[in-house]
XYZ file of C-alpha atoms in Angstrom:
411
model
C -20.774 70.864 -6.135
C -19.877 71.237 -9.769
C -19.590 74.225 -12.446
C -18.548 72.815 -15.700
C -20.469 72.966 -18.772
C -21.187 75.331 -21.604
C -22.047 78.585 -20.000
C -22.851 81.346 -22.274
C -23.152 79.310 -24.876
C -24.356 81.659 -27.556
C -21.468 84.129 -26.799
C -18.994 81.299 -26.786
C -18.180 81.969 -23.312
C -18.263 78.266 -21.505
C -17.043 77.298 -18.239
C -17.153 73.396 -18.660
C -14.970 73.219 -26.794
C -0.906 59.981 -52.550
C 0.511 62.722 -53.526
C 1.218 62.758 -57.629
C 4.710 64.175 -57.873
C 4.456 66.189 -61.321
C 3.374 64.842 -64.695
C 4.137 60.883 -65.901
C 6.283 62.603 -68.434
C 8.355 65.184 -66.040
C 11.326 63.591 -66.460
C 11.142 62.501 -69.802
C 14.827 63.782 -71.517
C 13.926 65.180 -75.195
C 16.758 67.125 -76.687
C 16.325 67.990 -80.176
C 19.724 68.100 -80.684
C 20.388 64.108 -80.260
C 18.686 63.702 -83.359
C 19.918 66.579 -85.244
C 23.916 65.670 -84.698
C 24.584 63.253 -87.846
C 24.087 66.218 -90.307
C 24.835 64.206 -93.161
C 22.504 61.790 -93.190
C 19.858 62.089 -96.105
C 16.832 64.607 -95.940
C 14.906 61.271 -96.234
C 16.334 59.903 -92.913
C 16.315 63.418 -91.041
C 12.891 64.267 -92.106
C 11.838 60.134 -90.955
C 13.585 60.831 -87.307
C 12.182 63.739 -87.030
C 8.623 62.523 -87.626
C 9.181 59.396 -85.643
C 10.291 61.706 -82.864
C 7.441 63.832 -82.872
C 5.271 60.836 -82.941
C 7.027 59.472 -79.754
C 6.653 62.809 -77.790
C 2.759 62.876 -78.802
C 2.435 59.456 -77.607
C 4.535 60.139 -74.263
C 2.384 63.437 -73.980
C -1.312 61.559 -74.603
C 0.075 58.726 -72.057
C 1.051 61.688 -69.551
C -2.430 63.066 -69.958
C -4.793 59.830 -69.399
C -2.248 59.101 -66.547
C -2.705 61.949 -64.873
C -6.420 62.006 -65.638
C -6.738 58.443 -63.980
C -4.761 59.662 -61.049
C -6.751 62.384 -60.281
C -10.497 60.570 -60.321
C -8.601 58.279 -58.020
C -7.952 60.676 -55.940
C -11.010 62.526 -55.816
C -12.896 59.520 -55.356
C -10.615 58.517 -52.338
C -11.570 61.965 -51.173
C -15.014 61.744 -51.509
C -15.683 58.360 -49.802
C -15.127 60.159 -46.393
C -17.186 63.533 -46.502
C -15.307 66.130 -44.536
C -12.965 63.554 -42.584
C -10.755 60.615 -43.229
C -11.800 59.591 -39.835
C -14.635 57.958 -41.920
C -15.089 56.212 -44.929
C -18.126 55.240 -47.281
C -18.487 52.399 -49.588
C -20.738 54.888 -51.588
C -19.001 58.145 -51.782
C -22.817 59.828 -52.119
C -24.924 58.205 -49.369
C -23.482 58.225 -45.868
C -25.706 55.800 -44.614
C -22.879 53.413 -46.554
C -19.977 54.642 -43.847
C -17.813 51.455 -42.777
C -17.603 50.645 -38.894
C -14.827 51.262 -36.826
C -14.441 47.788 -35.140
C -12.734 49.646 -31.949
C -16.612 51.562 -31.096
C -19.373 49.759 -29.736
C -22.582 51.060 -28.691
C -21.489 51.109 -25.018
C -22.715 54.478 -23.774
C -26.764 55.561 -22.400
C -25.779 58.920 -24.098
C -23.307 61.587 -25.377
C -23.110 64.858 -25.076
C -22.457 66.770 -27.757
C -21.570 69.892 -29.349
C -21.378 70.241 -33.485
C -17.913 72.082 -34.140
C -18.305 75.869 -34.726
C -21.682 76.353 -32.968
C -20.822 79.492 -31.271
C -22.211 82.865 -32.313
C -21.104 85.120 -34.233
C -18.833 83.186 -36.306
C -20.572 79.867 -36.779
C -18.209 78.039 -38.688
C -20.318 74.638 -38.369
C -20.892 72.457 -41.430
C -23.789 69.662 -42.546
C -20.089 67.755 -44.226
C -18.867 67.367 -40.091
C -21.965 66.495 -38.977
C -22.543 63.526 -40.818
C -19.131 62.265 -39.923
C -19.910 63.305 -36.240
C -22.969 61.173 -36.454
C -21.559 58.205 -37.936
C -19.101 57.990 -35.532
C -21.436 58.643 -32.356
C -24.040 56.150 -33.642
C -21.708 53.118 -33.144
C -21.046 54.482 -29.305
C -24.672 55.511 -28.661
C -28.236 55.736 -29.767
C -28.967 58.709 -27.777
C -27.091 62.156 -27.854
C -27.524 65.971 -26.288
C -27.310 69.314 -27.262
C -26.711 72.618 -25.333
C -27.935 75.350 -27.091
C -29.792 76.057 -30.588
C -27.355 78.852 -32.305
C -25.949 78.464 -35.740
C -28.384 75.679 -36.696
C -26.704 73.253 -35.231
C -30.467 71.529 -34.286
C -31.337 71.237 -37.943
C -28.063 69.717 -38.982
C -27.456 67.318 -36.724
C -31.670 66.029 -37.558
C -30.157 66.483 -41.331
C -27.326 64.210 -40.519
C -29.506 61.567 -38.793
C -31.943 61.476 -42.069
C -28.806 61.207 -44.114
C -26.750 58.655 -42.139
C -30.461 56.652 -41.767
C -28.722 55.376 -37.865
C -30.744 55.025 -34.570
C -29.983 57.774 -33.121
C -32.685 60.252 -30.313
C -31.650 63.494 -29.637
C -32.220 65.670 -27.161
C -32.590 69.328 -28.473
C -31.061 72.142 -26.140
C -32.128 75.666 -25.939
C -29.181 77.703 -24.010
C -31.270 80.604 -22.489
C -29.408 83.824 -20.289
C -30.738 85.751 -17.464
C -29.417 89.053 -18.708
C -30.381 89.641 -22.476
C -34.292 89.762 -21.787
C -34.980 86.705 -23.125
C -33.386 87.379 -26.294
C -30.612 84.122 -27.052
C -33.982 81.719 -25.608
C -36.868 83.493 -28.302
C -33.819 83.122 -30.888
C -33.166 79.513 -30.294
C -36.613 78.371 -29.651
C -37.560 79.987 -32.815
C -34.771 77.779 -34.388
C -36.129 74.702 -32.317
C -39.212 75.408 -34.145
C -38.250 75.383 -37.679
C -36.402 72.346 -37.330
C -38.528 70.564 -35.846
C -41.369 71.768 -38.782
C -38.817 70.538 -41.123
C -37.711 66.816 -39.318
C -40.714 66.291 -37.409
C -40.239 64.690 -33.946
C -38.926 61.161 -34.720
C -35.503 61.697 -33.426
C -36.333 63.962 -30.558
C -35.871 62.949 -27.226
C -37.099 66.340 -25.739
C -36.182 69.785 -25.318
C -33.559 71.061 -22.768
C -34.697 74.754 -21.610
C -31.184 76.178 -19.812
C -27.738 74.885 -19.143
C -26.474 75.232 -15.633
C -29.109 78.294 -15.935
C -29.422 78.602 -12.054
C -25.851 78.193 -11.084
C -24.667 81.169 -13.698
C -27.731 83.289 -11.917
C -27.031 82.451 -8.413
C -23.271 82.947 -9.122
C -24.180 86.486 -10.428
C -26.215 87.431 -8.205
C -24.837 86.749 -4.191
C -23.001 83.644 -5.300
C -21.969 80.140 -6.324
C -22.983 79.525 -2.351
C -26.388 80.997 -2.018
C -29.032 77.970 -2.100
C -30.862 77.049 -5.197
C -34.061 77.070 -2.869
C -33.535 80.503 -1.407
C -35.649 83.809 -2.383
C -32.496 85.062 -4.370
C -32.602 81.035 -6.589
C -36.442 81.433 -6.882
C -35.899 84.574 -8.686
C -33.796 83.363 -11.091
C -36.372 80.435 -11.238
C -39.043 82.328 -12.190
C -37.317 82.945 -15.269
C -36.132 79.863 -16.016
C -39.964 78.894 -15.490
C -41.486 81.170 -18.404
C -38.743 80.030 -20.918
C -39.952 76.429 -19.681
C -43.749 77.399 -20.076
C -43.272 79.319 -23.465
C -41.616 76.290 -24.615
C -44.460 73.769 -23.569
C -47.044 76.404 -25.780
C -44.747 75.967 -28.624
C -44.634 72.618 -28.642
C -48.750 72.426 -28.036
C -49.028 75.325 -30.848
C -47.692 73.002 -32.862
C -50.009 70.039 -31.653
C -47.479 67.809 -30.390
C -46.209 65.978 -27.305
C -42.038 66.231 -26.809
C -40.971 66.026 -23.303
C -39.259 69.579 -21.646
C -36.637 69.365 -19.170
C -33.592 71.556 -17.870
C -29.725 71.228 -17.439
C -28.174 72.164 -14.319
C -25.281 71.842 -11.992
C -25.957 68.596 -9.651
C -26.395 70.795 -6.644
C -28.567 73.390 -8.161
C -31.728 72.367 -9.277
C -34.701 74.629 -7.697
C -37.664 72.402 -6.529
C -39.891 74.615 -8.390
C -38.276 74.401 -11.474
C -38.281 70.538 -11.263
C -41.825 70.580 -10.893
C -42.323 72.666 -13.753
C -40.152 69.789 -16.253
C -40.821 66.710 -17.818
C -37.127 65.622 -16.826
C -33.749 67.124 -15.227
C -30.143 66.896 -16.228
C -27.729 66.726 -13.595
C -23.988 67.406 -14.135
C -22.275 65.205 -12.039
C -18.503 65.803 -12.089
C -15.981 63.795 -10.097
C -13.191 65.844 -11.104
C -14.248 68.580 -9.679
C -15.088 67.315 -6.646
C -11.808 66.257 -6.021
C -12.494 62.599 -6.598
C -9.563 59.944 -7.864
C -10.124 58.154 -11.115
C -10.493 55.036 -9.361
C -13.207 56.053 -6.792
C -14.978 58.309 -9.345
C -17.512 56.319 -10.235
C -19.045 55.043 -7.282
C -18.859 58.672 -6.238
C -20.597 59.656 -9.095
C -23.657 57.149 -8.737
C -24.024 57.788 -5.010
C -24.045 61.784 -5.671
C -26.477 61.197 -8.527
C -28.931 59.115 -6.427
C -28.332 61.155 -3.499
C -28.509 64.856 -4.593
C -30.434 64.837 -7.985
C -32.769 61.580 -7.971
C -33.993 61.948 -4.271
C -35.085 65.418 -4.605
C -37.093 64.276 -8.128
C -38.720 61.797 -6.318
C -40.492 63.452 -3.243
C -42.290 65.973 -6.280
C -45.301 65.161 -7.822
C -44.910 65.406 -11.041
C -42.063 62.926 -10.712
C -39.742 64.206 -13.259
C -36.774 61.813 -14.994
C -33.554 62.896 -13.817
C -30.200 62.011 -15.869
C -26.638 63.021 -15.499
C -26.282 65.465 -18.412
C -22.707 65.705 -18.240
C -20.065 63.130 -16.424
C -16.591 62.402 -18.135
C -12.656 62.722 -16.944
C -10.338 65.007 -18.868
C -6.991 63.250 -20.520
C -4.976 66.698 -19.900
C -4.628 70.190 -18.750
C -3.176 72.668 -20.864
C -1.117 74.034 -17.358
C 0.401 72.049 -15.016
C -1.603 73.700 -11.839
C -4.670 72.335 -13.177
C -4.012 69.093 -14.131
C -4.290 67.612 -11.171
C -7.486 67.443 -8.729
C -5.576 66.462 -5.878
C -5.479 62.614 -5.747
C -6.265 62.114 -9.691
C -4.631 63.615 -12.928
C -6.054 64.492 -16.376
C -4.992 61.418 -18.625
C -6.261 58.803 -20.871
C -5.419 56.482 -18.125
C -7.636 58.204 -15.666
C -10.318 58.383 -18.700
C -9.866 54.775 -19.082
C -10.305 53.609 -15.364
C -13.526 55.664 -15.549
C -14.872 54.116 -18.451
C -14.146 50.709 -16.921
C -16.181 51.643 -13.672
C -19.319 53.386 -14.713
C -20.241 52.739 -18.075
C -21.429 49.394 -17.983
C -22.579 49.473 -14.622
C -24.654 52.512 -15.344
C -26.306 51.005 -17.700
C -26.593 47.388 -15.659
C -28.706 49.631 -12.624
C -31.102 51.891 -15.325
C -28.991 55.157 -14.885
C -29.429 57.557 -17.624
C -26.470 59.574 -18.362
C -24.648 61.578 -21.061
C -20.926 60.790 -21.530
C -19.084 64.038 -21.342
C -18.286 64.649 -24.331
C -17.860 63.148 -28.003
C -14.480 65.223 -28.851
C -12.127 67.750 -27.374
C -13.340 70.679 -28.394
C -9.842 73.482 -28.921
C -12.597 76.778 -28.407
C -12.757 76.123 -24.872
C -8.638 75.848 -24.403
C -8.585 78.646 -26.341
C -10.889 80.711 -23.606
C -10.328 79.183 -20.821
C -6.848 77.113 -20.859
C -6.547 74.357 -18.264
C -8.922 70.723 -18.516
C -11.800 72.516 -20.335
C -10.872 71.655 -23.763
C -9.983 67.865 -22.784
C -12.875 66.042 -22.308
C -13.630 63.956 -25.349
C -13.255 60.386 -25.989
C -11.993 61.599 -29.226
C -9.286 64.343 -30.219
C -10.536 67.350 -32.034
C -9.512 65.979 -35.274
C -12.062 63.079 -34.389
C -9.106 60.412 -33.581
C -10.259 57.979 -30.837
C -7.948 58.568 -27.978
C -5.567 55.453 -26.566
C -8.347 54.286 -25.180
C -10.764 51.109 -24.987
C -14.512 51.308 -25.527
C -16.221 49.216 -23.106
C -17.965 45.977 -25.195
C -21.377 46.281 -22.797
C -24.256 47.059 -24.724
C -26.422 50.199 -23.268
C -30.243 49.711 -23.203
């Protein structure tokens, strides 16, 4: 089985984060002494030199001034045709629809998961200016992308983003609900769900993700990672997981609309009655921590999928969609004891030999999946140290890693 996501997301508590050099005129020599040394030239001449040389400076000075002046719209034009990162530029520095392609991305990937940087309560510290640039970026991997949780706004900025960039891009909105706060982070985030969607409408929404690895962090707390999803002490938890799910559908119908509800959980721990009570499921399916090697990770991850999560969707009913919300391989480990799983190691070459064996072939046998994740993301180092932060397919400072997008397209 496998624990890695965003746990705790609203209390930031995840287990799965030209240079000018001076004025033109600087080093301009004017000594008024050089002029002033032949003392007995005529007051005629003196007072001519000395005019001539105040002329001069004015000139140098006025020449100094446009120069700089030209220098610095250069500059701040160069500045403004990416809009919070160089990672991006725009042919129009107002309109980010106008951002130029990066020829090494290709729409390769079903999905990405995603988290906007600085999404965690209480600081927030996310920005509309990041977002854009996250979105340009994304849309030339994907057209489809996930969130975990609803805090800081991050729902309406990333719809913002999509209106502004004008790309093709679904999203899947995430409400990251607790067991223990009486349902106070999921009415806070679903209320925040709301007003974006009121604002956006439902264009770009793919659905609406009720819980993140909801039933593992219950069962974990209460008797244990080990105790069954399906057992009396999982149904509890369940039940709810359930209501959040049901409040959620009479939002949604409150507001006369039809957007699909599902739920994120650990491959290994979805409760048959909360699959019946979704639209779709979201499976996290990691081969690193199951020990797996970089070269036999994906097949392993397909066969769990299919096995574990897909199977037990289609005995039900209601028949919900299952996807792998979060699969991935982490480039490093921020201690040595953990940056190995045993026959692989965190590195871009592991990354890489995953990318070349499940990517396109995930997308060749109709397998919808989530890339884990868009960018390293330091806040999870930070808390928990070892692979957590060193996921992405980009660095933190949204660099693509020394790696090679696969040139497949996904459907």
């Amino acid at each position: 089985s496998t624990s890695h996501g965003d746990a705790m997301y609203s209390q930031a508590a995840t287990h799965s984060l030209a240079d000018v050099n001076g004025a033109p005129y600087a080093n301009q020599s004017y000594k008024p002494g050089d002029w002033m040394e032949n003392s007995k030239s005529s007051n005629r001449r003196s007072k001519m030199i000395v005019i001539g040389s105040l002329v001069g400076l004015a000139v140098l000075i006025i020449i100094g001034v446009v120069v700089g002046v030209l220098v610095s719209k250069h500059k701040s034009s160069s500045s403004d045709s990416s809009n919070s990162n160089s990672s991006v530029k725009q042919t129009d520095p107002n309109d980010p629809s106008t951002f130029i392609k990066n020829p090494a991305l290709h729409q390769a990937f079903y999905g990405i998961a995603y988290t906007p940087e600085g999404s965690q309560l209480p600081n927030c510290g996310n920005s509309l200016a990041n977002v854009i640039t996250d979105i340009q970026l994304m849309s030339q991997l994907t057209t489809r992308i996930r969130l975990y949780g609803a805090d800081c706004n991050q729902s309406a900025l990333v719809l913002e983003a999509i209106k502004q960039t004008k790309v093709n891009m679904t999203v899947w909105l995430g409400n990251y609900n607790v067991a223990t706060d009486n349902g106070a982070a999921y009415t806070r985030q679903r209320d925040e769900i709301k007003n974006a969607i009121q604002t956006y409408g439902t264009d770009h929404i793919g659905g609406i993700t009720v819980g993140n690895e909801f039933m593992l962090n219950y069962l974990t707390a209460n008797g244990g990672a080990q105790t069954p999803p399906n057992s009396p002490t999982g149904d509890t938890g369940a039940a709810i997981l359930i209501a959040n799910i049901k409040d959620t559908r009479d939002m949604i119908s409150s507001m006369q609309l039809s957007i699909p509800v599902g739920t994120a959980d650990a491959g290994s721990y979805f409760n048959t009655k909360v699959l019946e009570a979704v639209d779709y499921g979201m499976a996290n399916v990691h081969p690193w921590f199951a020990n797996v090697s970089a070269e036999d990770a994906a097949a392993w991850t397909a066969s769990f999928f299919q096995t574990t999560d897909v199977a037990a969707a289609t005995v039900l009913s209601n028949d919900p969609k299952m996807y792998i919300a979060e699969t991935g391989w982490p480039t490093q480990s921020s201690d040595a004891g953990n940056a190995s799983n045993g026959p692989g190691t965190a590195s871009e070459a592991g990354l890489q030999i995953f990318l070349d064996n499940f990517v396109c072939q995930a997308n060749a046998n109709g397998t919808g999946y989530f890339f884990f994740e868009y960018f390293d993301e330091p806040w999870k180092d930070a808390e928990f140290g070892g692979v957590e932060g060193w996921w992405g397919l980009f660095t933190a400072n949204r660099t693509l890693k020394h790696i090679t997008i696969p040139t497949c397209q996904s459907p």
